Amino acid sequence: MPEPTAATTTPDAPPTDASVSLGGDAWRRLRRRPDVIVSAAVVVFFAVMAAFPLLFTSTDPQRCIIGDSKTRPQGLGAAHPLGTDVHGCDMLAQLVHGARPSLMLAFVVVGASVVIGVVLGLLAGFYLGWVDTVVSRTVEVFLVIPLLLAALLLLSLFRNVRVGSGAFDVILLPALVLTLFGWMGYARYVRAATLEAKNLDYVTAARALGASDLRVMVRHVLPNAIGPVTALVPTAIAGVISAEAVLAFLGIGVRPPAISWGIMITNGAEWVTGGYPYLLLFPLGCLILTVLALVVLGDALRDALDPRLR
Amino acid sequence: MTDMTETLTPPADAARSAGETLLEVTDLAVEFRSDDGAVRAVDGLSYRVEAGRTLALVGESGCGKSVSSLAVMGLLPPTAHVVGGTARYRGTDLLALSPTQHRAHCGTHVAMVFQDALAALNPVHTVGYQLTESLRARTGTSRRDARRRAIELLDLVKVPNAAQRVDEYPHQFSGGMRQRVMIASALALDPDVLIADEPTTALDVTVQAQVLRLLAEIQAERQMGLVLITHDLGVVAGVADDVTVMYAGRAVEQAPVRDLYAAPAHPYTRALLRSVPRIGVAEDRTTGGRLPVVPGRPPAPGRVPPGCSFHPRCELAQDVCRTDEPPLAEVAPGRSSACHFAAELLGGARA
């Protein structure tokens, strides 16, 4: 028999909140890693750039003087610190103003794809049967349709639809197309992980205590099945930013006059061998920096949050 | 102790009086359907669990003891189906309920402890969360109360330092402690019947004894009905009140534990008892110091021989055993056996 004292005193002990201590612990772990701090700084830098472009440049990105075409970078303080592009538009202004559509598009597309993919993958893996048949076949159909072909089709469908010119409106079409063709990977990964997790004993144990399907899925299967998805997300963000450039080529990318990193990369790529590599290197550098920072952050976050890795 | 039972026992409706029948399984039959046709894993199993008593379901691997309990819990895999029989909890046939109604009984009235506690605890949730998840979901207990209750439960199963360990994760617990956590989580809703499916198989011998003693203590204190599924007759002796020995999906002998050990009424039980290692006994056996074993293997489900299913391995087998299936019949007050020669076995033991 345990001593009665143990039972009577412990309930009076000050209750510390489990989730708070987990979060605090994760924060302490993150702070100790310099790569995490650098990455966080990079992400914050670009996020601020996207939110407040005027902090970084006062030049209008659409004020292009063809006579100044392909001015080489002039350094800080000059009229064109990073030079100008083929049309004589200021590179710095374009980079800064391109951050918002690029980053927003990336986060919207990846966010929506993850939600769709995770929900469908979870349902398919959990219930199997006809749900799985429908989801799996749909995944396959979307996988075999070439992105460009489908994009052209959607373009013709939406050609006459007028969208506004707000920050979200300019990325609406590319977001739609890229989400439509971006969720399948997550669905497949989550389905596979769900199949594995749902037969484990702790799922049966939860059922033995009377847990409903929804509870089993959300509380027990999903946290154990989400791992592969977190690994995919940072690279997917890079993929979206560059895919947007391809769509821009077809005229369904970010709508002009808005500019994006993807468009700048596509345009700049032509001039790399022509003696103007900076036209490509600046936007590409921004993209690579963002993606690397996100990869490091994603890794660190997983290490800090997954109790199994402690 | 009184303090603890007060905090842990919910109000009057869950009161159990000793000897009351809590769970009664009658003629349970479970089939697995495969491409080769249906295979009977459990065939006409009956048992009764009373408040304050422990029933041991004993048998070799594949004899249907786990499947029968999964059927009672409504946790059978999709390929398995209950094809007959009832499992009445205080008069309500659980097997006739809809899945949602059945689920409402699981955890609150009938709960289960699994074999491998590491696999049965979710690695991404704290122990405290898992202990009280059912409580919070069913009764809307607040986080703070749930945590307090989790600490009480850990105290109940004698996990030291409960107030700190409640926030730890399963992998930070040792095997025995994990099994204690499993038991505590099954007790969270104060069930009337606890089904423990080989709760000590994954543990080493000293820890086994501790966990079994704990189960027995909790069971006695709360007047629960306990179903202990095991293949180890050594485990049964110290803990169980009644024993049901299963072979090839059927009960072959049912008896109070003392009677069974004193004089087994079925050759299978007798063979099993002989194969339990005992200190100081093995030397003087005629087998030259080797532990006797039950020869052969249990029949594969679906290939059960005609007549008595045990006859190919039985040392008493006669012609009648190969053709006629012996029914489970009462051979002495309070005990029954499915053997043509049960009376001789009992008589021989007495003589």
mmCIF file of C-alpha atoms in Angstrom, chain A residues 11, chain B residues 7-10 128 131-132 135 141 143-156 166 184 187-190 222:
data_model
loop_
_atom_site.group_PDB
_atom_site.id
_atom_site.type_symbol
_atom_site.label_atom_id
_atom_site.label_comp_id
_atom_site.label_asym_id
_atom_site.label_seq_id
_atom_site.Cartn_x
_atom_site.Cartn_y
_atom_site.Cartn_z
ATOM 1 C CA PRO A 11 -2.390 16.885 -5.360
ATOM 2 C CA THR B 7 -10.493 10.091 -4.107
ATOM 3 C CA LEU B 8 -10.324 7.380 -6.724
ATOM 4 C CA THR B 9 -13.702 5.757 -6.503
ATOM 5 C CA PRO B 10 -16.461 7.660 -8.253
ATOM 6 C CA GLY B 128 0.147 12.370 -17.647
ATOM 7 C CA LEU B 131 -3.363 8.653 -18.289
ATOM 8 C CA THR B 132 -6.153 11.154 -18.291
ATOM 9 C CA LEU B 135 -11.085 11.215 -18.444
ATOM 10 C CA THR B 141 -12.249 17.371 -16.546
ATOM 11 C CA ARG B 143 -6.378 20.281 -17.290
ATOM 12 C CA ARG B 144 -5.444 21.001 -13.712
ATOM 13 C CA ASP B 145 -7.787 18.401 -12.229
ATOM 14 C CA ALA B 146 -6.696 15.885 -14.840
ATOM 15 C CA ARG B 147 -3.077 16.402 -13.878
ATOM 16 C CA ARG B 148 -3.880 15.935 -10.226
ATOM 17 C CA ARG B 149 -5.784 12.788 -11.071
ATOM 18 C CA ALA B 150 -2.859 11.547 -13.176
ATOM 19 C CA ILE B 151 -0.578 11.927 -10.169
ATOM 20 C CA GLU B 152 -3.055 10.011 -8.016
ATOM 21 C CA LEU B 153 -3.158 7.239 -10.577
ATOM 22 C CA LEU B 154 0.622 7.031 -10.731
ATOM 23 C CA ASP B 155 0.682 6.873 -6.949
ATOM 24 C CA LEU B 156 -1.884 4.122 -7.067
ATOM 25 C CA VAL B 166 3.744 12.757 -14.742
ATOM 26 C CA ALA B 184 -3.030 3.157 -14.399
ATOM 27 C CA LEU B 187 -7.940 2.313 -14.296
ATOM 28 C CA ALA B 188 -8.512 5.994 -15.065
ATOM 29 C CA LEU B 189 -12.256 5.580 -15.554
ATOM 30 C CA ASP B 190 -12.611 3.029 -12.748
ATOM 31 C CA ARG B 222 -11.538 -2.081 -5.686
#
